[in-house]
Short mmCIF file of N, CA and C in Angstrom, two decimals:
data_model
loop_
_atom_site.label_atom_id
_atom_site.label_comp_id
_atom_site.label_asym_id
_atom_site.label_seq_id
_atom_site.Cartn_x
_atom_site.Cartn_y
_atom_site.Cartn_z
N GLN A 64 0.91 -1.29 -0.01
CA GLN A 64 -0.06 0.03 0.01
C GLN A 64 0.90 1.33 0.06
N ALA A 65 1.95 1.20 0.77
CA ALA A 65 2.75 2.51 0.84
C ALA A 65 3.46 2.64 -0.38
N LEU A 66 3.89 1.53 -1.15
CA LEU A 66 4.55 1.80 -2.39
C LEU A 66 3.60 2.29 -3.44
N ALA A 67 2.41 1.74 -3.44
CA ALA A 67 1.39 2.21 -4.48
C ALA A 67 1.11 3.66 -4.18
N ALA A 68 1.07 4.31 -2.93
CA ALA A 68 0.84 5.60 -2.67
C ALA A 68 1.98 6.59 -3.10
N GLN A 69 3.12 5.89 -3.20
CA GLN A 69 4.39 6.69 -3.69
C GLN A 69 4.61 6.75 -5.22
N ASP A 70 4.05 5.68 -5.90
CA ASP A 70 4.35 5.41 -7.28
C ASP A 70 3.09 5.06 -8.07
N ALA A 71 2.73 5.90 -8.92
CA ALA A 71 1.51 5.82 -9.80
C ALA A 71 1.44 4.36 -10.64
N ARG A 72 2.63 3.89 -10.79
CA ARG A 72 2.85 2.61 -11.72
C ARG A 72 2.49 1.39 -11.03
N VAL A 73 2.28 1.60 -9.64
CA VAL A 73 2.11 0.36 -8.90
C VAL A 73 0.55 0.36 -8.59
N THR A 74 -0.01 -0.92 -8.75
CA THR A 74 -1.28 -1.11 -8.47
C THR A 74 -1.35 -2.38 -7.38
N VAL A 75 -2.14 -2.10 -6.19
CA VAL A 75 -2.30 -3.22 -5.28
C VAL A 75 -3.47 -3.92 -5.51
N ARG A 76 -3.44 -5.19 -5.56
CA ARG A 76 -4.64 -5.85 -5.93
C ARG A 76 -4.71 -6.96 -4.71
N HIS A 77 -5.80 -7.01 -3.98
CA HIS A 77 -5.99 -8.06 -2.73
C HIS A 77 -6.94 -9.07 -3.50
N GLU A 78 -6.42 -10.14 -4.06
CA GLU A 78 -7.18 -11.16 -4.68
C GLU A 78 -6.69 -12.59 -4.43
N GLY A 79 -7.41 -13.53 -4.92
CA GLY A 79 -7.00 -14.99 -4.87
C GLY A 79 -6.09 -15.14 -6.15
N PHE A 80 -5.39 -16.27 -5.98
CA PHE A 80 -4.57 -16.66 -7.29
C PHE A 80 -5.40 -16.68 -8.62
N ALA A 81 -6.65 -17.21 -8.50
CA ALA A 81 -7.48 -17.40 -9.63
C ALA A 81 -7.61 -16.21 -10.36
N ALA A 82 -7.41 -15.04 -9.83
CA ALA A 82 -7.65 -13.63 -10.49
C ALA A 82 -6.51 -13.48 -11.35
N LEU A 83 -5.48 -14.08 -11.38
CA LEU A 83 -4.21 -13.76 -12.17
C LEU A 83 -4.67 -14.20 -13.69
N ALA A 84 -5.45 -15.30 -13.75
CA ALA A 84 -5.65 -15.90 -15.11
C ALA A 84 -6.38 -14.76 -15.89
N GLY A 85 -7.21 -13.90 -15.29
CA GLY A 85 -7.96 -12.89 -16.03
C GLY A 85 -7.11 -11.57 -16.37
N LEU A 86 -5.94 -11.59 -16.00
CA LEU A 86 -5.10 -10.32 -16.18
C LEU A 86 -4.49 -10.45 -17.46
N PRO A 87 -4.66 -9.54 -18.56
CA PRO A 87 -3.95 -9.46 -19.63
C PRO A 87 -2.47 -9.29 -19.57
N PRO A 88 -1.61 -10.22 -20.05
CA PRO A 88 -0.13 -10.35 -19.77
C PRO A 88 0.49 -8.95 -20.25
N ALA A 89 0.01 -8.31 -21.12
CA ALA A 89 0.63 -7.05 -21.76
C ALA A 89 0.46 -5.92 -20.71
N SER A 90 -0.45 -6.04 -19.71
CA SER A 90 -0.83 -5.17 -18.69
C SER A 90 0.14 -5.18 -17.53
N LEU A 91 1.07 -6.14 -17.58
CA LEU A 91 1.95 -6.30 -16.40
C LEU A 91 3.47 -6.24 -16.85
N ASP A 92 4.23 -5.49 -15.98
CA ASP A 92 5.63 -5.37 -16.28
C ASP A 92 6.33 -6.26 -15.06
N GLY A 93 5.61 -6.50 -13.98
CA GLY A 93 6.19 -7.18 -13.03
C GLY A 93 4.94 -7.63 -12.02
N ILE A 94 5.23 -8.51 -11.16
CA ILE A 94 4.27 -9.08 -10.10
C ILE A 94 5.01 -9.26 -8.87
N LEU A 95 4.42 -8.94 -7.61
CA LEU A 95 4.83 -9.36 -6.45
C LEU A 95 3.86 -10.00 -5.68
N LEU A 96 4.15 -11.37 -5.25
CA LEU A 96 3.12 -12.08 -4.64
C LEU A 96 3.63 -12.42 -3.15
N ASP A 97 2.53 -12.41 -2.34
CA ASP A 97 2.71 -12.86 -0.84
C ASP A 97 2.27 -14.22 -0.72
N LEU A 98 3.28 -15.15 -0.86
CA LEU A 98 3.18 -16.56 -0.99
C LEU A 98 3.19 -17.42 0.37
N GLY A 99 3.42 -16.85 1.73
CA GLY A 99 3.65 -17.72 2.57
C GLY A 99 3.01 -17.07 3.99
N VAL A 100 3.19 -18.03 4.75
CA VAL A 100 2.60 -17.61 6.08
C VAL A 100 3.86 -17.05 7.11
N SER A 101 3.62 -16.14 7.94
CA SER A 101 4.64 -15.58 8.69
C SER A 101 4.61 -15.90 10.13
N SER A 102 5.74 -15.81 10.83
CA SER A 102 5.72 -16.12 12.23
C SER A 102 4.79 -15.27 13.03
N PRO A 103 4.60 -14.03 12.75
CA PRO A 103 3.46 -13.32 13.53
C PRO A 103 2.12 -13.75 13.09
N GLN A 104 1.80 -14.38 12.08
CA GLN A 104 0.48 -15.06 11.76
C GLN A 104 0.32 -16.32 12.81
N LEU A 105 1.51 -17.00 12.73
CA LEU A 105 1.37 -18.22 13.57
C LEU A 105 1.41 -17.90 15.10
N ASP A 106 2.01 -16.91 15.55
CA ASP A 106 2.10 -16.53 16.94
C ASP A 106 0.91 -15.69 17.56
N ASP A 107 0.09 -14.95 16.54
CA ASP A 107 -0.98 -14.35 17.09
C ASP A 107 -2.18 -15.15 17.30
N ALA A 108 -2.48 -15.40 18.46
CA ALA A 108 -3.74 -16.36 18.71
C ALA A 108 -4.96 -15.85 18.16
N ALA A 109 -5.21 -14.54 17.98
CA ALA A 109 -6.38 -14.10 17.24
C ALA A 109 -6.55 -14.58 15.79
N ARG A 110 -5.38 -14.88 15.07
CA ARG A 110 -5.32 -15.33 13.68
C ARG A 110 -6.03 -16.78 13.54
N GLY A 111 -5.97 -17.42 14.64
CA GLY A 111 -6.49 -18.76 14.59
C GLY A 111 -5.52 -19.92 14.05
N PHE A 112 -4.40 -19.67 13.85
CA PHE A 112 -3.27 -20.64 13.46
C PHE A 112 -2.52 -21.23 14.65
N SER A 113 -2.51 -20.53 15.82
CA SER A 113 -1.57 -20.94 16.75
C SER A 113 -2.00 -22.29 17.51
N PHE A 114 -0.89 -22.98 17.71
CA PHE A 114 -1.12 -24.27 18.62
C PHE A 114 -0.54 -24.06 19.91
N ARG A 115 -0.08 -22.88 20.07
CA ARG A 115 0.73 -22.58 21.40
C ARG A 115 -0.23 -21.83 22.28
N HIS A 116 -1.21 -20.94 21.69
CA HIS A 116 -2.02 -20.09 22.56
C HIS A 116 -3.57 -20.29 22.20
N ASP A 117 -4.48 -20.07 23.15
CA ASP A 117 -5.72 -20.38 22.87
C ASP A 117 -6.34 -19.16 21.98
N GLY A 118 -7.15 -19.41 21.09
CA GLY A 118 -7.90 -18.33 20.40
C GLY A 118 -8.84 -19.04 19.52
N PRO A 119 -9.53 -18.18 18.74
CA PRO A 119 -10.51 -18.84 17.80
C PRO A 119 -9.75 -19.77 16.73
N LEU A 120 -10.64 -20.69 16.44
CA LEU A 120 -9.99 -21.59 15.41
C LEU A 120 -10.50 -21.04 13.95
N ASP A 121 -9.69 -20.21 13.37
CA ASP A 121 -10.04 -19.57 12.06
C ASP A 121 -9.22 -20.24 10.86
N MET A 122 -7.87 -20.06 10.98
CA MET A 122 -7.08 -20.70 10.00
C MET A 122 -7.18 -20.21 8.44
N ARG A 123 -7.63 -19.05 8.49
CA ARG A 123 -7.87 -18.39 6.90
C ARG A 123 -6.67 -17.50 6.77
N MET A 124 -6.10 -17.57 5.62
CA MET A 124 -4.97 -16.55 5.38
C MET A 124 -5.61 -15.18 5.07
N ASP A 125 -6.84 -15.18 4.60
CA ASP A 125 -7.53 -13.89 4.40
C ASP A 125 -8.85 -14.01 5.24
N PRO A 126 -8.80 -13.42 6.58
CA PRO A 126 -9.99 -13.65 7.44
C PRO A 126 -11.42 -13.01 6.79
N THR A 127 -11.18 -12.29 5.75
CA THR A 127 -12.44 -11.66 5.04
C THR A 127 -13.12 -12.52 4.21
N ARG A 128 -12.52 -13.64 3.77
CA ARG A 128 -12.87 -14.57 2.89
C ARG A 128 -13.26 -15.86 3.19
N GLY A 129 -14.30 -16.52 2.89
CA GLY A 129 -14.62 -17.80 3.18
C GLY A 129 -15.15 -18.05 4.67
N ILE A 130 -15.16 -19.14 5.08
CA ILE A 130 -15.56 -19.55 6.45
C ILE A 130 -14.26 -20.03 7.34
N SER A 131 -14.57 -19.87 8.64
CA SER A 131 -13.51 -20.16 9.49
C SER A 131 -13.25 -21.72 9.66
N ALA A 132 -12.30 -22.26 10.12
CA ALA A 132 -12.22 -23.54 10.41
C ALA A 132 -13.20 -24.18 11.46
N ALA A 133 -13.52 -23.15 12.46
CA ALA A 133 -14.51 -23.63 13.41
C ALA A 133 -15.87 -23.80 12.67
N GLU A 134 -16.14 -22.95 11.69
CA GLU A 134 -17.47 -23.07 11.05
C GLU A 134 -17.47 -24.27 10.12
N TRP A 135 -16.36 -24.59 9.45
CA TRP A 135 -16.25 -25.83 8.58
C TRP A 135 -16.48 -26.98 9.55
N LEU A 136 -15.69 -27.15 10.62
CA LEU A 136 -15.81 -28.16 11.47
C LEU A 136 -17.21 -28.51 12.07
N ALA A 137 -18.08 -27.54 12.19
CA ALA A 137 -19.30 -27.53 12.83
C ALA A 137 -20.21 -28.43 11.87
N THR A 138 -19.95 -28.33 10.53
CA THR A 138 -20.85 -28.92 9.54
C THR A 138 -20.18 -30.13 8.68
N ALA A 139 -18.95 -30.23 8.96
CA ALA A 139 -18.26 -31.24 8.05
C ALA A 139 -18.70 -32.67 8.53
N THR A 140 -18.70 -33.60 7.53
CA THR A 140 -18.84 -34.99 7.75
C THR A 140 -17.60 -35.64 8.34
N VAL A 141 -17.53 -36.70 8.93
CA VAL A 141 -16.46 -37.47 9.43
C VAL A 141 -15.59 -37.76 8.25
N ALA A 142 -16.20 -38.15 7.26
CA ALA A 142 -15.39 -38.39 5.92
C ALA A 142 -14.71 -37.30 5.50
N GLU A 143 -15.36 -36.11 5.36
CA GLU A 143 -14.74 -34.93 4.92
C GLU A 143 -13.57 -34.47 5.76
N MET A 144 -13.79 -34.53 7.13
CA MET A 144 -12.69 -34.23 8.16
C MET A 144 -11.62 -35.15 7.97
N THR A 145 -11.91 -36.49 7.81
CA THR A 145 -10.66 -37.48 7.79
C THR A 145 -9.92 -37.12 6.42
N GLU A 146 -10.61 -36.82 5.26
CA GLU A 146 -9.89 -36.51 3.95
C GLU A 146 -9.00 -35.28 4.14
N VAL A 147 -9.57 -34.28 4.80
CA VAL A 147 -8.62 -33.11 5.02
C VAL A 147 -7.51 -33.21 5.87
N ILE A 148 -7.70 -33.94 6.94
CA ILE A 148 -6.80 -34.09 7.92
C ILE A 148 -5.55 -35.12 7.35
N ARG A 149 -6.15 -36.00 6.64
CA ARG A 149 -5.11 -36.96 6.01
C ARG A 149 -4.27 -36.46 4.91
N ASP A 150 -5.13 -35.61 3.95
CA ASP A 150 -4.48 -35.01 2.70
C ASP A 150 -3.52 -33.92 2.98
N TYR A 151 -4.12 -33.05 3.94
CA TYR A 151 -3.44 -31.67 4.02
C TYR A 151 -2.46 -31.82 5.30
N GLY A 152 -2.85 -32.54 6.31
CA GLY A 152 -2.08 -32.76 7.42
C GLY A 152 -1.02 -33.99 7.52
N GLU A 153 -1.32 -34.76 6.45
CA GLU A 153 -0.46 -35.87 6.27
C GLU A 153 -0.38 -36.62 7.62
N GLU A 154 -1.61 -36.97 8.24
CA GLU A 154 -1.71 -37.61 9.44
C GLU A 154 -2.36 -38.89 9.25
N ARG A 155 -1.58 -39.91 9.61
CA ARG A 155 -1.94 -41.47 9.40
C ARG A 155 -3.18 -41.76 10.42
N PHE A 156 -3.34 -40.94 11.51
CA PHE A 156 -4.49 -41.31 12.46
C PHE A 156 -5.70 -40.36 12.09
N ALA A 157 -5.76 -39.88 10.90
CA ALA A 157 -6.83 -38.94 10.47
C ALA A 157 -8.32 -39.37 10.67
N ALA A 158 -8.47 -40.73 10.52
CA ALA A 158 -9.93 -41.17 10.82
C ALA A 158 -10.22 -41.17 12.33
N GLN A 159 -9.33 -41.56 13.14
CA GLN A 159 -9.51 -41.59 14.48
C GLN A 159 -9.54 -40.19 15.15
N ILE A 160 -8.87 -39.04 14.61
CA ILE A 160 -8.92 -37.74 14.90
C ILE A 160 -10.46 -37.31 14.47
N ALA A 161 -10.84 -37.50 13.22
CA ALA A 161 -12.01 -37.19 12.80
C ALA A 161 -13.17 -37.64 13.67
N LYS A 162 -13.08 -38.77 13.89
CA LYS A 162 -14.24 -39.45 14.81
C LYS A 162 -14.25 -38.82 16.17
N ALA A 163 -13.01 -38.52 16.73
CA ALA A 163 -12.86 -37.94 18.12
C ALA A 163 -13.51 -36.34 17.93
N ILE A 164 -13.18 -35.70 16.93
CA ILE A 164 -13.78 -34.42 16.84
C ILE A 164 -15.35 -34.50 16.79
N ASP A 165 -15.85 -35.52 15.99
CA ASP A 165 -17.42 -35.71 15.81
C ASP A 165 -17.93 -35.98 17.13
N ARG A 166 -17.30 -36.94 18.00
CA ARG A 166 -17.96 -37.16 19.46
C ARG A 166 -17.86 -35.79 20.19
N ARG A 167 -16.89 -35.04 20.20
CA ARG A 167 -16.79 -33.73 21.04
C ARG A 167 -17.98 -32.85 20.47
N ARG A 168 -18.25 -32.76 19.30
CA ARG A 168 -19.23 -31.66 18.83
C ARG A 168 -20.61 -32.14 19.09
N GLN A 169 -20.83 -33.31 19.58
CA GLN A 169 -22.38 -33.81 19.76
C GLN A 169 -22.79 -33.57 21.21
#
């Protein structure tokens, strides 16, 4: 934002990666992407990523879009939770964890 305020050639866009496909290549001279998670995001309990501090279970990189992890867990089936925990968490006990979550929410 600060760079865009100083240089009229800079445009800041807050979008998902899917929006890149809609940009005409001739309109770009360069691109800067924020591709990762930072330590402050993990350390800030309010962001919902921390496993060290109590806070809301959010886990969204952009908290203005989509639903939080807590909202998803409230409606996800055991099969859906198992798939996500196994595929994204690479957890071999995914089914047992999903079943335990299901028991706790009832």
